[in-house]
Tab-separated table of N, CA and C in Angstrom:
chain	number	residue	atom	x	y	z
R	23	PHE	N	-8.932	-24.975	29.516
R	23	PHE	CA	-8.739	-23.455	29.784
R	23	PHE	C	-7.080	-23.532	29.558
R	24	TRP	N	-6.841	-22.660	29.469
R	24	TRP	CA	-5.475	-21.959	28.648
R	24	TRP	C	-4.900	-21.184	30.020
R	25	LEU	N	-4.006	-22.040	30.423
R	25	LEU	CA	-2.720	-21.752	31.778
R	25	LEU	C	-1.431	-20.482	30.934
R	26	LYS	N	-1.506	-19.163	31.024
R	26	LYS	CA	-0.723	-18.014	30.630
R	26	LYS	C	0.114	-18.069	31.872
R	27	VAL	N	1.797	-18.176	31.398
R	27	VAL	CA	2.476	-17.903	32.167
R	27	VAL	C	3.381	-16.708	31.943
R	28	CYS	N	3.771	-16.104	32.848
R	28	CYS	CA	4.598	-14.828	32.506
R	28	CYS	C	5.912	-14.736	33.202
R	29	LEU	N	6.551	-14.620	32.507
R	29	LEU	CA	8.393	-14.510	33.308
R	29	LEU	C	8.578	-12.871	33.227
R	30	PRO	N	9.396	-12.673	34.629
R	30	PRO	CA	10.070	-10.883	33.965
R	30	PRO	C	11.201	-10.915	33.207
R	31	THR	N	11.278	-10.487	32.753
R	31	THR	CA	12.569	-9.781	32.023
R	31	THR	C	13.652	-9.213	32.463
R	32	LEU	N	14.661	-8.884	32.106
R	32	LEU	CA	15.823	-7.986	32.502
R	32	LEU	C	15.423	-6.334	32.101
R	33	GLU	N	14.690	-6.521	31.064
R	33	GLU	CA	14.237	-4.810	30.370
R	33	GLU	C	13.072	-4.260	31.288
R	34	GLY	N	12.423	-5.168	32.171
R	34	GLY	CA	11.371	-4.640	32.590
R	34	GLY	C	10.315	-4.568	32.099
R	35	GLY	N	9.843	-5.293	31.100
R	35	GLY	CA	9.045	-5.658	30.396
R	35	GLY	C	8.394	-7.169	30.923
R	36	VAL	N	7.403	-7.889	30.364
R	36	VAL	CA	6.862	-9.151	30.803
R	36	VAL	C	7.123	-10.220	29.496
R	37	ARG	N	7.490	-11.060	29.614
R	37	ARG	CA	7.622	-12.103	28.654
R	37	ARG	C	6.611	-13.576	28.815
R	38	SER	N	6.013	-13.485	27.877
R	38	SER	CA	4.912	-14.646	28.071
R	38	SER	C	5.634	-16.020	27.412
R	39	ALA	N	4.663	-16.966	28.030
R	39	ALA	CA	5.281	-18.511	27.577
R	39	ALA	C	5.537	-18.488	26.153
R	40	SER	N	4.762	-17.703	25.266
R	40	SER	CA	4.850	-18.081	23.667
R	40	SER	C	6.581	-17.510	23.347
R	41	GLY	N	7.123	-16.347	24.363
R	41	GLY	CA	8.250	-16.018	23.975
R	41	GLY	C	8.261	-14.295	23.643
R	42	HIS	N	7.057	-14.107	23.207
R	42	HIS	CA	7.126	-12.489	23.086
R	42	HIS	C	7.026	-11.424	24.553
R	43	THR	N	7.641	-10.654	24.289
R	43	THR	CA	7.822	-9.506	25.273
R	43	THR	C	7.345	-8.438	25.163
R	44	SER	N	6.090	-7.599	25.985
R	44	SER	CA	5.727	-6.618	25.980
R	44	SER	C	6.064	-5.516	27.044
R	45	ALA	N	6.510	-3.797	26.843
R	45	ALA	CA	6.906	-3.465	27.623
R	45	ALA	C	5.418	-2.774	28.330
R	46	MET	N	4.328	-3.067	28.976
R	46	MET	CA	3.572	-3.206	29.672
R	46	MET	C	2.747	-1.349	28.891
R	47	GLY	N	2.220	-1.626	28.138
R	47	GLY	CA	1.601	-0.338	27.213
R	47	GLY	C	2.453	0.415	26.637
R	48	LYS	N	3.870	0.027	26.421
R	48	LYS	CA	4.591	1.083	25.723
R	48	LYS	C	4.866	0.339	24.355
R	49	VAL	N	4.022	0.292	23.565
R	49	VAL	CA	3.516	-0.976	22.324
R	49	VAL	C	3.950	0.310	20.737
R	50	HIS	N	3.481	1.342	20.498
R	50	HIS	CA	4.413	1.950	19.438
R	50	HIS	C	5.179	3.210	19.297
R	51	GLY	N	6.264	3.052	20.557
R	51	GLY	CA	7.120	4.052	20.504
R	51	GLY	C	6.796	5.332	21.692
R	52	SER	N	7.696	6.301	21.464
R	52	SER	CA	7.348	7.183	22.066
R	52	SER	C	6.613	8.769	21.435
R	53	LEU	N	6.055	9.413	21.832
R	53	LEU	CA	5.331	10.632	21.164
R	53	LEU	C	6.220	11.406	20.346
R	54	ALA	N	7.511	11.656	21.014
R	54	ALA	CA	8.680	12.492	21.250
R	54	ALA	C	9.089	12.782	19.067
R	55	ARG	N	9.106	10.737	18.470
R	55	ARG	CA	9.230	10.817	17.498
R	55	ARG	C	8.053	10.831	16.523
R	56	ALA	N	7.037	11.061	16.597
R	56	ALA	CA	5.704	11.006	15.978
R	56	ALA	C	6.007	11.962	14.855
R	57	GLY	N	5.539	11.625	13.770
R	57	GLY	CA	5.620	12.159	12.192
R	57	GLY	C	6.854	12.296	11.474
R	58	LYS	N	8.002	11.651	11.854
R	58	LYS	CA	9.468	11.918	12.288
R	58	LYS	C	9.557	11.787	10.107
R	59	VAL	N	8.988	10.611	9.706
R	59	VAL	CA	9.610	10.645	8.173
R	59	VAL	C	8.638	11.567	7.165
R	60	LYS	N	7.240	11.815	8.288
R	60	LYS	CA	6.520	12.687	7.058
R	60	LYS	C	7.329	13.994	6.657
R	61	ASN	N	7.610	14.521	8.217
R	61	ASN	CA	8.817	15.646	7.997
R	61	ASN	C	9.984	15.739	7.335
R	62	GLN	N	10.512	14.375	7.450
R	62	GLN	CA	11.862	14.291	6.189
R	62	GLN	C	11.907	14.352	4.910
R	63	THR	N	10.549	13.973	4.626
R	63	THR	CA	10.172	13.984	3.089
R	63	THR	C	10.078	15.003	2.382
R	64	PRO	N	11.069	14.943	1.203
R	64	PRO	CA	10.629	16.595	0.510
R	64	PRO	C	8.982	16.721	-0.123
R	65	LYS	N	8.660	18.270	-0.198
R	65	LYS	CA	7.384	18.537	-0.611
R	65	LYS	C	7.181	18.777	-2.286
R	66	VAL	N	6.819	17.593	-2.541
R	66	VAL	CA	6.711	17.837	-4.090
R	66	VAL	C	5.161	18.244	-4.745
R	67	ALA	N	5.258	19.138	-5.179
R	67	ALA	CA	3.790	19.537	-5.771
R	67	ALA	C	3.267	18.407	-6.749
R	68	LYS	N	1.756	18.638	-6.334
R	68	LYS	CA	1.139	17.515	-7.489
R	68	LYS	C	1.079	18.088	-8.566
R	69	ALA	N	1.408	17.110	-9.753
R	69	ALA	CA	1.400	17.632	-11.253
R	69	ALA	C	-0.214	17.416	-11.531
R	70	GLU	N	-0.416	18.526	-12.922
R	70	GLU	CA	-1.642	18.443	-13.454
R	70	GLU	C	-2.186	17.544	-14.008
R	71	LYS	N	-3.003	16.598	-13.993
R	71	LYS	CA	-3.514	15.737	-14.917
R	71	LYS	C	-4.904	15.938	-15.500
R	72	LYS	N	-4.960	15.263	-16.503
R	72	LYS	CA	-6.403	15.317	-17.736
R	72	LYS	C	-7.784	15.321	-17.295
R	73	LYS	N	-8.487	16.164	-17.271
R	73	LYS	CA	-9.833	15.192	-16.595
R	73	LYS	C	-10.178	13.954	-16.862
R	74	VAL	N	-10.951	13.453	-16.091
R	74	VAL	CA	-11.239	11.820	-15.886
R	74	VAL	C	-12.431	11.422	-16.447
R	75	LEU	N	-12.625	11.245	-17.771
R	75	LEU	CA	-13.601	10.513	-18.805
R	75	LEU	C	-14.852	9.956	-17.737
R	76	CYS	N	-16.074	10.145	-18.079
R	76	CYS	CA	-17.230	9.174	-17.415
R	76	CYS	C	-18.151	9.457	-18.432
R	77	GLY	N	-19.056	8.070	-17.862
R	77	GLY	CA	-20.342	7.771	-18.611
R	77	GLY	C	-19.648	7.458	-20.265
R	78	ARG	N	-20.541	7.686	-21.036
R	78	ARG	CA	-20.421	7.118	-22.808
R	78	ARG	C	-18.556	7.173	-22.812
R	79	ALA	N	-18.284	8.109	-22.992
R	79	ALA	CA	-16.803	8.692	-23.116
R	79	ALA	C	-15.714	7.490	-22.472
R	80	LYS	N	-16.077	7.391	-21.019
R	80	LYS	CA	-15.123	6.349	-20.524
R	80	LYS	C	-15.494	4.827	-21.249
R	81	LYS	N	-16.729	4.454	-21.262
R	81	LYS	CA	-16.696	3.308	-22.104
R	81	LYS	C	-16.257	3.071	-23.411
R	82	ARG	N	-16.547	4.064	-24.099
R	82	ARG	CA	-15.789	4.279	-25.528
R	82	ARG	C	-14.477	3.939	-25.461
R	83	PHE	N	-13.593	4.860	-24.313
R	83	PHE	CA	-12.005	5.078	-24.490
R	83	PHE	C	-11.714	3.590	-23.830
R	84	THR	N	-12.345	2.697	-22.721
R	84	THR	CA	-12.455	1.199	-22.111
R	84	THR	C	-12.145	0.267	-23.276
R	85	PHE	N	-13.450	0.717	-24.652
R	85	PHE	CA	-13.392	-0.452	-25.471
R	85	PHE	C	-12.535	-0.141	-26.461
R	86	ASN	N	-12.121	1.380	-26.646
R	86	ASN	CA	-10.909	1.246	-27.785
R	86	ASN	C	-9.688	0.434	-27.205
R	87	ARG	N	-9.418	0.813	-25.750
R	87	ARG	CA	-7.956	0.459	-25.577
R	87	ARG	C	-8.231	-1.176	-25.342
R	88	ARG	N	-9.148	-1.967	-24.893
R	88	ARG	CA	-9.292	-3.346	-24.834
R	88	ARG	C	-9.003	-4.159	-26.445
R	89	PHE	N	-9.830	-3.824	-27.154
R	89	PHE	CA	-10.099	-4.487	-28.301
R	89	PHE	C	-9.622	-3.514	-29.891
R	90	THR	N	-9.622	-2.272	-30.095
R	90	THR	CA	-9.031	-1.877	-31.565
R	90	THR	C	-7.893	-1.358	-31.191
R	91	ASN	N	-7.131	-1.043	-30.243
R	91	ASN	CA	-5.711	-0.928	-30.129
R	91	ASN	C	-4.689	-2.241	-29.868
R	92	VAL	N	-5.276	-3.166	-29.871
R	92	VAL	CA	-4.058	-4.276	-29.428
R	92	VAL	C	-3.175	-4.931	-30.880
R	93	VAL	N	-2.036	-5.038	-30.534
R	93	VAL	CA	-1.046	-5.340	-31.103
R	93	VAL	C	-0.941	-7.046	-31.203
R	94	LYS	N	-1.150	-7.125	-32.517
R	94	LYS	CA	-1.469	-9.110	-32.835
R	94	LYS	C	0.251	-9.190	-32.685
R	95	GLY	N	0.413	-10.467	-31.763
R	95	GLY	CA	1.654	-11.241	-31.453
R	95	GLY	C	2.627	-10.233	-30.548
R	96	GLY	N	3.554	-10.890	-30.169
R	96	GLY	CA	4.306	-10.222	-28.782
R	96	GLY	C	3.737	-10.558	-27.960
R	97	PRO	N	4.897	-10.429	-26.713
R	97	PRO	CA	4.055	-10.744	-25.290
R	97	PRO	C	3.483	-10.084	-24.631
R	98	LYS	N	2.606	-10.528	-23.696
R	98	LYS	CA	1.441	-9.707	-23.300
R	98	LYS	C	2.017	-8.887	-22.308
R	99	ARG	N	1.222	-8.234	-22.215
R	99	ARG	CA	2.079	-6.962	-21.118
R	99	ARG	C	0.816	-6.285	-20.200
R	100	GLY	N	0.776	-6.065	-19.157
R	100	GLY	CA	-0.165	-5.350	-18.470
R	100	GLY	C	-0.529	-3.969	-18.621
R	101	PRO	N	-1.359	-3.588	-18.142
R	101	PRO	CA	-2.003	-2.067	-17.992
R	101	PRO	C	-1.070	-0.643	-17.904
R	102	ASN	N	0.287	-0.631	-16.981
R	102	ASN	CA	0.703	-0.072	-16.757
R	102	ASN	C	1.905	-0.270	-17.023
R	103	SER	N	2.420	-1.119	-18.470
R	103	SER	CA	3.850	-1.542	-18.719
R	103	SER	C	4.518	-0.172	-19.802
R	104	ASN	N	5.356	-0.098	-19.429
R	104	ASN	CA	6.326	1.328	-20.554
R	104	ASN	C	7.037	0.555	-21.443
R	105	MET	N	6.892	-0.444	-21.265
R	105	MET	CA	8.176	-1.261	-22.310
R	105	MET	C	7.642	-0.692	-23.625
R	106	LYS	N	8.287	-0.783	-24.620
R	106	LYS	CA	8.118	-0.754	-26.004
R	106	LYS	C	8.456	-1.716	-27.080
């Protein structure tokens, strides 16, 4: 069996034998600060996007992107690369 040793600390929490301090139930901070970061960030309107292809059209688009528009030579780049 494992013997757990808990030592009291100056902050009022309990320190276990491994050295971690826990403040008896106060784990995630007070609720007064809930949503602080979300409320600080500026609201940005979503941009309009074109309709997502599906079915045969999506297969056609994927094939053309992978095999027909490939540039011979040069370094291999990822699908999200913006380098020209």
